[in-house]
Amino acid sequence: LAYLFRRSKTDAVITVGAGDKMFWGRLAAKLARVPVVCSALHSTGWPDGVGRLNRLITPLTDGFIAVAQQHAEHLVQYEGFPAERVFTIPNGVDTNRFRPNHVERDWLRTELRIAEDAQVVGIVAALRPEKNHTQFIQAAREVLRHHPNIHFVIVGEGPERSTIEEALKDYRYRANFHLLGNRSDTERILAGLDLFCLTSSNEANPVSILEALACCVPVVSSNVGSISETIIDGKTGILTQPLKWEETAAAMLSILHDARLAARMGRAGRVLVRDKWSLQAMVQGYETLVESIFNAQAERKGRDAWQRPMRPAGHASTFDGPLR
């Protein structure tokens, strides 16, 4: 890595996630004398829990990047990173790719081989323990007690697949659950849903929620991490207590029963994402952070600052500066 960074004259290295990549990426960058070294973390627990070795090289890091304000506070209070080196750059999604599309509603039901008027609830998450798919299934089973024509889509792959399959084994409504594995067409699946659900036990600012909201799909989610910054309870979806499948089921039913409420939440969700959580805003946030760190170091060392090419009017950055 150090050789590659030197050969390419890399100006900035940003590691994503914790573990090996965070450790070796930063170490190699410093060995190669890369001017800007940052680490972006995307959750408030496993897999982004920061271990002892990664903490040891905190002094080698110019910035730690959080994906929401509450996540930034977590990085300072619980991970122990210096507040002056913690920055917030919200996750962003492509609102042109993820958008409402009524054609996809029919496509998804054809794909699943279910009735055209069937309601579909979906979850998009790696099949890992912290995503807590068991709670999703428990809530779904309660919903099916009242409405046996609703279907549930699970998109993702991972070590919990066998646990999920075992939980559904011999269940009389097994045909109502569709395990689709990893997919590259999640924008089509999300646009075809009536409701999106996330039951994680820990999160920071899940991109899947932003993608669903961008498709005008209301969301039911456990209130963990920074999710309350995107799921405005009662406006863009419903927040539930973590690990409470009964609350998840009740929230699902309340939205599925009320088409006007679902439509209103969906529209509000897309407006929120478009205004605050766009891909463009995220990219500009990273550009501004790298530029500010690079130029601060250049000034200290008497080197030339980097000047960003002029942007068209209206392309403002949303970089929030350090958490103090």
mmCIF file of C-alpha atoms in Angstrom:
data_model
loop_
_atom_site.group_PDB
_atom_site.id
_atom_site.type_symbol
_atom_site.label_atom_id
_atom_site.label_comp_id
_atom_site.label_asym_id
_atom_site.label_seq_id
_atom_site.Cartn_x
_atom_site.Cartn_y
_atom_site.Cartn_z
ATOM 1 C CA LEU A 1 0.000 0.000 0.000
ATOM 2 C CA ALA A 2 2.755 2.441 0.900
ATOM 3 C CA TYR A 3 4.450 1.740 -2.452
ATOM 4 C CA LEU A 4 1.198 2.347 -4.337
ATOM 5 C CA PHE A 5 0.547 5.600 -2.486
ATOM 6 C CA ARG A 6 4.082 6.866 -3.233
ATOM 7 C CA ARG A 7 3.970 5.832 -6.885
ATOM 8 C CA SER A 8 0.617 7.553 -7.484
ATOM 9 C CA LYS A 9 1.619 10.628 -5.441
ATOM 10 C CA THR A 10 -1.595 10.243 -3.431
ATOM 11 C CA ASP A 11 -2.749 13.445 -1.734
ATOM 12 C CA ALA A 12 -5.343 11.928 0.597
ATOM 13 C CA VAL A 13 -6.265 8.514 1.996
ATOM 14 C CA ILE A 14 -9.649 7.866 3.597
ATOM 15 C CA THR A 15 -10.186 4.459 5.156
ATOM 16 C CA VAL A 16 -13.786 3.225 5.460
ATOM 17 C CA GLY A 17 -14.816 1.093 8.423
ATOM 18 C CA ALA A 18 -12.741 -0.254 11.295
ATOM 19 C CA GLY A 19 -10.521 -3.341 11.592
ATOM 20 C CA ASP A 20 -7.592 -4.150 9.319
ATOM 21 C CA LYS A 21 -8.353 -1.560 6.649
ATOM 22 C CA MET A 22 -8.437 1.257 9.183
ATOM 23 C CA PHE A 23 -5.139 0.131 10.740
ATOM 24 C CA TRP A 24 -3.045 -0.761 7.694
ATOM 25 C CA GLY A 25 -4.525 1.950 5.480
ATOM 26 C CA ARG A 26 -3.537 4.742 7.868
ATOM 27 C CA LEU A 27 -0.150 3.226 8.666
ATOM 28 C CA ALA A 28 0.737 2.806 4.974
ATOM 29 C CA ALA A 29 -0.442 6.333 4.206
ATOM 30 C CA LYS A 30 1.815 7.810 6.872
ATOM 31 C CA LEU A 31 4.759 5.693 5.740
ATOM 32 C CA ALA A 32 4.186 7.074 2.239
ATOM 33 C CA ARG A 33 3.927 10.611 3.649
ATOM 34 C CA VAL A 34 0.425 11.157 2.291
ATOM 35 C CA PRO A 35 -0.600 14.703 3.318
ATOM 36 C CA VAL A 36 -4.161 13.904 4.443
ATOM 37 C CA VAL A 37 -5.142 10.726 6.322
ATOM 38 C CA CYS A 38 -8.722 10.235 7.533
ATOM 39 C CA SER A 39 -10.960 7.407 8.710
ATOM 40 C CA ALA A 40 -14.677 7.210 7.974
ATOM 41 C CA LEU A 41 -16.774 5.079 10.328
ATOM 42 C CA HIS A 42 -20.320 4.046 9.505
ATOM 43 C CA SER A 43 -21.849 2.487 12.615
ATOM 44 C CA THR A 44 -21.933 2.768 16.399
ATOM 45 C CA GLY A 45 -20.822 -0.786 17.164
ATOM 46 C CA TRP A 46 -19.713 -3.918 15.377
ATOM 47 C CA PRO A 47 -18.382 -3.965 12.672
ATOM 48 C CA ASP A 48 -17.101 -0.429 13.333
ATOM 49 C CA GLY A 49 -16.020 -0.876 16.946
ATOM 50 C CA VAL A 50 -12.497 0.510 17.199
ATOM 51 C CA GLY A 51 -9.976 -1.821 18.830
ATOM 52 C CA ARG A 52 -6.836 -1.119 20.813
ATOM 53 C CA LEU A 53 -4.395 -1.220 17.886
ATOM 54 C CA ASN A 54 -6.475 1.260 15.901
ATOM 55 C CA ARG A 55 -6.606 3.589 18.905
ATOM 56 C CA LEU A 56 -2.813 3.497 19.195
ATOM 57 C CA ILE A 57 -2.362 5.256 15.873
ATOM 58 C CA THR A 58 -4.938 7.983 16.502
ATOM 59 C CA PRO A 59 -2.107 10.574 16.395
ATOM 60 C CA LEU A 60 -1.446 9.578 12.761
ATOM 61 C CA THR A 61 -5.001 10.525 11.746
ATOM 62 C CA ASP A 62 -6.037 14.000 10.592
ATOM 63 C CA GLY A 63 -9.774 13.369 10.826
ATOM 64 C CA PHE A 64 -12.422 10.886 11.873
ATOM 65 C CA ILE A 65 -15.572 11.121 9.774
ATOM 66 C CA ALA A 66 -19.030 10.510 11.212
ATOM 67 C CA VAL A 67 -22.146 10.131 9.089
ATOM 68 C CA ALA A 68 -24.538 12.097 11.310
ATOM 69 C CA GLN A 69 -24.347 14.507 14.232
ATOM 70 C CA GLN A 70 -25.310 11.937 16.883
ATOM 71 C CA HIS A 71 -22.772 9.551 15.368
ATOM 72 C CA ALA A 72 -20.081 12.224 15.740
ATOM 73 C CA GLU A 73 -20.959 12.593 19.404
ATOM 74 C CA HIS A 74 -20.651 8.816 19.783
ATOM 75 C CA LEU A 75 -17.151 8.855 18.257
ATOM 76 C CA VAL A 76 -16.045 11.419 20.834
ATOM 77 C CA GLN A 77 -17.847 10.110 23.914
ATOM 78 C CA TYR A 78 -17.533 6.352 23.427
ATOM 79 C CA GLU A 79 -14.644 5.823 21.014
ATOM 80 C CA GLY A 80 -12.518 8.544 22.607
ATOM 81 C CA PHE A 81 -11.442 10.391 19.467
ATOM 82 C CA PRO A 82 -10.339 14.031 19.879
ATOM 83 C CA ALA A 83 -13.362 16.289 19.323
ATOM 84 C CA GLU A 84 -11.340 18.709 17.184
ATOM 85 C CA ARG A 85 -10.609 15.893 14.755
ATOM 86 C CA VAL A 86 -14.138 14.514 14.431
ATOM 87 C CA PHE A 87 -16.081 15.766 11.414
ATOM 88 C CA THR A 88 -19.627 15.136 10.239
ATOM 89 C CA ILE A 89 -20.349 14.383 6.596
ATOM 90 C CA PRO A 90 -23.867 12.962 6.222
ATOM 91 C CA ASN A 91 -24.397 9.911 4.049
ATOM 92 C CA GLY A 92 -25.954 10.702 0.708
ATOM 93 C CA VAL A 93 -27.835 8.843 -2.002
ATOM 94 C CA ASP A 94 -28.403 9.402 -5.695
ATOM 95 C CA THR A 95 -31.960 10.737 -5.825
ATOM 96 C CA ASN A 96 -32.049 10.240 -9.590
ATOM 97 C CA ARG A 97 -31.367 6.520 -9.232
ATOM 98 C CA PHE A 98 -33.539 6.098 -6.128
ATOM 99 C CA ARG A 99 -36.867 7.686 -6.936
ATOM 100 C CA PRO A 100 -40.566 6.765 -6.969
ATOM 101 C CA ASN A 101 -41.508 4.640 -9.962
ATOM 102 C CA HIS A 102 -44.978 3.112 -10.150
ATOM 103 C CA VAL A 103 -43.906 0.747 -12.950
ATOM 104 C CA GLU A 104 -41.607 -1.025 -10.495
ATOM 105 C CA ARG A 105 -44.568 -1.876 -8.276
ATOM 106 C CA ASP A 106 -45.957 -4.166 -10.980
ATOM 107 C CA TRP A 107 -42.474 -5.450 -11.854
ATOM 108 C CA LEU A 108 -41.726 -6.481 -8.266
ATOM 109 C CA ARG A 109 -44.980 -8.396 -7.891
ATOM 110 C CA THR A 110 -44.359 -10.174 -11.188
ATOM 111 C CA GLU A 111 -40.808 -10.962 -10.036
ATOM 112 C CA LEU A 112 -42.133 -12.424 -6.774
ATOM 113 C CA ARG A 113 -45.048 -14.174 -8.518
ATOM 114 C CA ILE A 114 -47.620 -12.675 -6.200
ATOM 115 C CA ALA A 115 -50.925 -10.887 -6.692
ATOM 116 C CA GLU A 116 -50.859 -7.441 -8.288
ATOM 117 C CA ASP A 117 -52.642 -5.887 -5.314
ATOM 118 C CA ALA A 118 -50.499 -7.562 -2.617
ATOM 119 C CA GLN A 119 -48.738 -5.239 -0.174
ATOM 120 C CA VAL A 120 -44.977 -5.760 0.182
ATOM 121 C CA VAL A 121 -42.719 -4.878 3.103
ATOM 122 C CA GLY A 122 -38.954 -5.020 2.641
ATOM 123 C CA ILE A 123 -35.673 -4.937 4.510
ATOM 124 C CA VAL A 124 -32.290 -4.347 2.848
ATOM 125 C CA ALA A 125 -29.416 -5.241 5.157
ATOM 126 C CA ALA A 126 -26.499 -7.628 5.385
ATOM 127 C CA LEU A 127 -27.585 -10.835 7.114
ATOM 128 C CA ARG A 128 -25.514 -10.185 10.225
ATOM 129 C CA PRO A 129 -26.491 -10.425 13.912
ATOM 130 C CA GLU A 130 -26.634 -6.675 14.571
ATOM 131 C CA LYS A 131 -29.190 -6.232 11.780
ATOM 132 C CA ASN A 132 -31.548 -8.348 13.896
ATOM 133 C CA HIS A 133 -33.585 -10.006 11.141
ATOM 134 C CA THR A 134 -35.175 -12.247 13.783
ATOM 135 C CA GLN A 135 -37.146 -9.248 15.048
ATOM 136 C CA PHE A 136 -38.237 -8.441 11.493
ATOM 137 C CA ILE A 137 -39.540 -11.990 11.081
ATOM 138 C CA GLN A 138 -41.308 -11.962 14.467
ATOM 139 C CA ALA A 139 -43.056 -8.713 13.586
ATOM 140 C CA ALA A 140 -43.942 -10.027 10.133
ATOM 141 C CA ARG A 141 -45.525 -13.124 11.609
ATOM 142 C CA GLU A 142 -47.706 -10.946 13.828
ATOM 143 C CA VAL A 143 -48.747 -8.885 10.801
ATOM 144 C CA LEU A 144 -49.610 -12.068 8.909
ATOM 145 C CA ARG A 145 -51.938 -13.133 11.729
ATOM 146 C CA HIS A 146 -54.110 -10.190 10.724
ATOM 147 C CA HIS A 147 -53.373 -9.964 6.989
ATOM 148 C CA PRO A 148 -52.159 -13.220 5.400
ATOM 149 C CA ASN A 149 -51.866 -11.613 1.951
ATOM 150 C CA ILE A 150 -48.914 -9.326 2.834
ATOM 151 C CA HIS A 151 -45.462 -10.332 1.576
ATOM 152 C CA PHE A 152 -42.021 -9.682 3.059
ATOM 153 C CA VAL A 153 -38.820 -9.225 1.065
ATOM 154 C CA ILE A 154 -35.357 -9.726 2.582
ATOM 155 C CA VAL A 155 -32.479 -8.383 0.481
ATOM 156 C CA GLY A 156 -28.924 -9.154 1.560
ATOM 157 C CA GLU A 157 -26.552 -11.990 2.263
ATOM 158 C CA GLY A 158 -24.448 -13.044 5.216
ATOM 159 C CA PRO A 159 -23.788 -15.497 8.046
ATOM 160 C CA GLU A 160 -27.319 -15.252 9.487
ATOM 161 C CA ARG A 161 -28.997 -16.715 6.419
ATOM 162 C CA SER A 162 -29.250 -20.217 7.908
ATOM 163 C CA THR A 163 -30.745 -18.772 11.116
ATOM 164 C CA ILE A 164 -33.364 -16.907 9.097
ATOM 165 C CA GLU A 165 -34.198 -19.973 7.030
ATOM 166 C CA GLU A 166 -34.528 -22.060 10.179
ATOM 167 C CA ALA A 167 -36.898 -19.484 11.712
ATOM 168 C CA LEU A 168 -39.132 -19.807 8.652
ATOM 169 C CA LYS A 169 -38.918 -23.574 8.322
ATOM 170 C CA ASP A 170 -42.323 -25.282 8.383
ATOM 171 C CA TYR A 171 -44.046 -21.914 8.916
ATOM 172 C CA ARG A 172 -47.455 -21.972 7.263
ATOM 173 C CA TYR A 173 -46.870 -18.605 5.593
ATOM 174 C CA ARG A 174 -43.347 -19.440 4.407
ATOM 175 C CA ALA A 175 -44.380 -18.520 0.847
ATOM 176 C CA ASN A 176 -44.930 -14.934 2.008
ATOM 177 C CA PHE A 177 -41.208 -14.483 2.693
ATOM 178 C CA HIS A 178 -38.800 -13.893 -0.176
ATOM 179 C CA LEU A 179 -35.053 -14.127 0.497
ATOM 180 C CA LEU A 180 -33.506 -12.457 -2.540
ATOM 181 C CA GLY A 181 -29.834 -12.486 -1.529
ATOM 182 C CA ASN A 182 -27.532 -9.725 -2.767
ATOM 183 C CA ARG A 183 -29.030 -7.622 -5.546
ATOM 184 C CA SER A 184 -27.698 -4.900 -7.826
ATOM 185 C CA ASP A 185 -31.188 -3.565 -8.590
ATOM 186 C CA THR A 186 -32.240 -2.412 -5.130
ATOM 187 C CA GLU A 187 -33.612 0.827 -6.593
ATOM 188 C CA ARG A 188 -36.250 -1.244 -8.442
ATOM 189 C CA ILE A 189 -37.082 -3.335 -5.387
ATOM 190 C CA LEU A 190 -37.378 -0.346 -3.081
ATOM 191 C CA ALA A 191 -39.579 1.561 -5.519
ATOM 192 C CA GLY A 192 -41.942 -1.428 -5.562
ATOM 193 C CA LEU A 193 -42.392 -1.589 -1.774
ATOM 194 C CA ASP A 194 -45.292 -0.302 0.298
ATOM 195 C CA LEU A 195 -43.151 -0.100 3.440
ATOM 196 C CA PHE A 196 -39.485 -0.401 4.382
ATOM 197 C CA CYS A 197 -38.403 -1.755 7.757
ATOM 198 C CA LEU A 198 -35.108 -1.888 9.635
ATOM 199 C CA THR A 199 -34.767 -3.673 12.977
ATOM 200 C CA SER A 200 -31.060 -3.198 13.735
ATOM 201 C CA SER A 201 -29.783 -3.232 17.294
ATOM 202 C CA ASN A 202 -27.124 -0.646 16.381
ATOM 203 C CA GLU A 203 -26.624 1.688 13.439
ATOM 204 C CA ALA A 204 -25.217 5.084 12.583
ATOM 205 C CA ASN A 205 -27.039 6.508 9.557
ATOM 206 C CA PRO A 206 -28.099 3.607 7.303
ATOM 207 C CA VAL A 207 -27.964 4.305 3.580
ATOM 208 C CA SER A 208 -30.795 1.815 3.006
ATOM 209 C CA ILE A 209 -33.206 4.077 4.899
ATOM 210 C CA LEU A 210 -32.170 7.059 2.782
ATOM 211 C CA GLU A 211 -32.652 5.017 -0.381
ATOM 212 C CA ALA A 212 -36.136 3.915 0.686
ATOM 213 C CA LEU A 213 -37.169 7.453 1.604
ATOM 214 C CA ALA A 214 -35.837 8.716 -1.733
ATOM 215 C CA CYS A 215 -38.233 6.250 -3.385
ATOM 216 C CA CYS A 216 -41.146 7.782 -1.401
ATOM 217 C CA VAL A 217 -41.414 4.651 0.760
ATOM 218 C CA PRO A 218 -42.262 5.206 4.459
ATOM 219 C CA VAL A 219 -40.011 3.512 7.019
ATOM 220 C CA VAL A 220 -40.478 1.680 10.313
ATOM 221 C CA SER A 221 -37.204 1.443 12.220
ATOM 222 C CA SER A 222 -35.787 0.864 15.669
ATOM 223 C CA ASN A 223 -34.632 4.122 17.218
ATOM 224 C CA VAL A 224 -30.883 3.502 17.405
ATOM 225 C CA GLY A 225 -27.820 5.499 16.444
ATOM 226 C CA SER A 226 -28.640 8.567 14.370
ATOM 227 C CA ILE A 227 -31.730 7.119 12.695
ATOM 228 C CA SER A 228 -33.969 9.735 14.324
ATOM 229 C CA GLU A 229 -32.269 12.332 12.105
ATOM 230 C CA THR A 230 -33.833 10.762 9.003
ATOM 231 C CA ILE A 231 -36.901 9.005 10.384
ATOM 232 C CA ILE A 232 -38.860 11.903 11.791
ATOM 233 C CA ASP A 233 -41.363 10.023 13.917
ATOM 234 C CA GLY A 234 -44.855 10.414 12.519
ATOM 235 C CA LYS A 235 -43.628 12.387 9.510
ATOM 236 C CA THR A 236 -41.313 10.190 7.396
ATOM 237 C CA GLY A 237 -42.002 6.947 9.277
ATOM 238 C CA ILE A 238 -42.362 5.472 12.737
ATOM 239 C CA LEU A 239 -39.607 4.904 15.290
ATOM 240 C CA THR A 240 -39.852 1.961 17.666
ATOM 241 C CA GLN A 241 -37.953 0.874 20.745
ATOM 242 C CA PRO A 242 -35.006 -1.408 19.937
ATOM 243 C CA LEU A 243 -35.654 -5.152 20.264
ATOM 244 C CA LYS A 244 -39.440 -4.689 20.583
ATOM 245 C CA TRP A 245 -40.992 -6.776 17.818
ATOM 246 C CA GLU A 246 -44.501 -6.016 19.086
ATOM 247 C CA GLU A 247 -43.913 -2.297 18.458
ATOM 248 C CA THR A 248 -42.481 -3.045 15.033
ATOM 249 C CA ALA A 249 -45.572 -5.069 14.116
ATOM 250 C CA ALA A 250 -47.948 -2.387 15.389
ATOM 251 C CA ALA A 251 -46.103 0.302 13.438
ATOM 252 C CA MET A 252 -46.181 -1.798 10.276
ATOM 253 C CA LEU A 253 -49.915 -2.351 10.596
ATOM 254 C CA SER A 254 -50.685 1.316 11.233
ATOM 255 C CA ILE A 255 -48.963 2.365 7.997
ATOM 256 C CA LEU A 256 -50.190 -0.557 5.885
ATOM 257 C CA HIS A 257 -53.759 0.167 7.007
ATOM 258 C CA ASP A 258 -53.631 3.837 5.997
ATOM 259 C CA ALA A 259 -52.740 4.530 2.364
ATOM 260 C CA ARG A 260 -52.977 8.302 2.826
ATOM 261 C CA LEU A 261 -50.616 8.233 5.795
ATOM 262 C CA ALA A 262 -48.150 6.057 3.862
ATOM 263 C CA ALA A 263 -48.231 8.388 0.855
ATOM 264 C CA ARG A 264 -47.779 11.489 3.027
ATOM 265 C CA MET A 265 -44.812 9.939 4.862
ATOM 266 C CA GLY A 266 -43.255 8.815 1.601
ATOM 267 C CA ARG A 267 -43.444 12.290 0.051
ATOM 268 C CA ALA A 268 -42.007 13.907 3.179
ATOM 269 C CA GLY A 269 -39.169 11.363 3.181
ATOM 270 C CA ARG A 270 -38.115 12.134 -0.368
ATOM 271 C CA VAL A 271 -38.145 15.885 0.296
ATOM 272 C CA LEU A 272 -35.945 15.345 3.376
ATOM 273 C CA VAL A 273 -33.411 13.232 1.481
ATOM 274 C CA ARG A 274 -33.343 15.576 -1.496
ATOM 275 C CA ASP A 275 -32.714 18.598 0.730
ATOM 276 C CA LYS A 276 -30.287 17.180 3.297
ATOM 277 C CA TRP A 277 -28.958 13.738 2.345
ATOM 278 C CA SER A 278 -28.111 13.875 -1.350
ATOM 279 C CA LEU A 279 -25.118 12.202 -2.983
ATOM 280 C CA GLN A 280 -23.962 15.584 -4.275
ATOM 281 C CA ALA A 281 -23.910 17.056 -0.763
ATOM 282 C CA MET A 282 -21.924 14.082 0.569
ATOM 283 C CA VAL A 283 -19.296 14.269 -2.196
ATOM 284 C CA GLN A 284 -18.861 18.004 -1.708
ATOM 285 C CA GLY A 285 -18.526 17.458 2.027
ATOM 286 C CA TYR A 286 -15.599 15.074 1.473
ATOM 287 C CA GLU A 287 -13.984 17.459 -0.999
ATOM 288 C CA THR A 288 -14.219 20.358 1.432
ATOM 289 C CA LEU A 289 -12.808 18.343 4.342
ATOM 290 C CA VAL A 290 -9.814 17.084 2.364
ATOM 291 C CA GLU A 291 -9.151 20.562 1.006
ATOM 292 C CA SER A 292 -9.301 22.207 4.437
ATOM 293 C CA ILE A 293 -6.899 19.696 6.038
ATOM 294 C CA PHE A 294 -4.502 19.773 3.057
ATOM 295 C CA ASN A 295 -4.360 23.563 2.994
ATOM 296 C CA ALA A 296 -3.949 23.888 6.767
ATOM 297 C CA GLN A 297 -0.917 21.609 6.575
ATOM 298 C CA ALA A 298 0.404 23.440 3.508
ATOM 299 C CA GLU A 299 0.226 26.740 5.389
ATOM 300 C CA ARG A 300 2.134 25.312 8.360
ATOM 301 C CA LYS A 301 4.829 23.920 6.081
ATOM 302 C CA GLY A 302 5.066 26.935 3.767
ATOM 303 C CA ARG A 303 3.738 25.047 0.726
ATOM 304 C CA ASP A 304 1.242 26.109 -1.913
ATOM 305 C CA ALA A 305 -2.413 25.663 -1.029
ATOM 306 C CA TRP A 306 -4.723 23.666 -3.274
ATOM 307 C CA GLN A 307 -7.401 25.668 -5.049
ATOM 308 C CA ARG A 308 -10.624 23.871 -5.942
ATOM 309 C CA PRO A 309 -11.891 24.519 -9.490
ATOM 310 C CA MET A 310 -14.810 26.948 -9.577
ATOM 311 C CA ARG A 311 -18.258 25.332 -9.385
ATOM 312 C CA PRO A 312 -21.450 26.536 -11.005
ATOM 313 C CA ALA A 313 -23.664 28.713 -8.813
ATOM 314 C CA GLY A 314 -25.782 26.787 -6.321
ATOM 315 C CA HIS A 315 -23.259 24.012 -5.664
ATOM 316 C CA ALA A 316 -22.634 24.727 -1.985
ATOM 317 C CA SER A 317 -20.865 22.300 0.330
ATOM 318 C CA THR A 318 -22.576 20.899 3.414
ATOM 319 C CA PHE A 319 -19.388 20.125 5.355
ATOM 320 C CA ASP A 320 -20.163 20.913 8.983
ATOM 321 C CA GLY A 321 -16.648 21.465 10.327
ATOM 322 C CA PRO A 322 -15.276 19.719 13.407
ATOM 323 C CA LEU A 323 -17.398 18.603 16.336
ATOM 324 C CA ARG A 324 -16.398 20.805 19.280
#
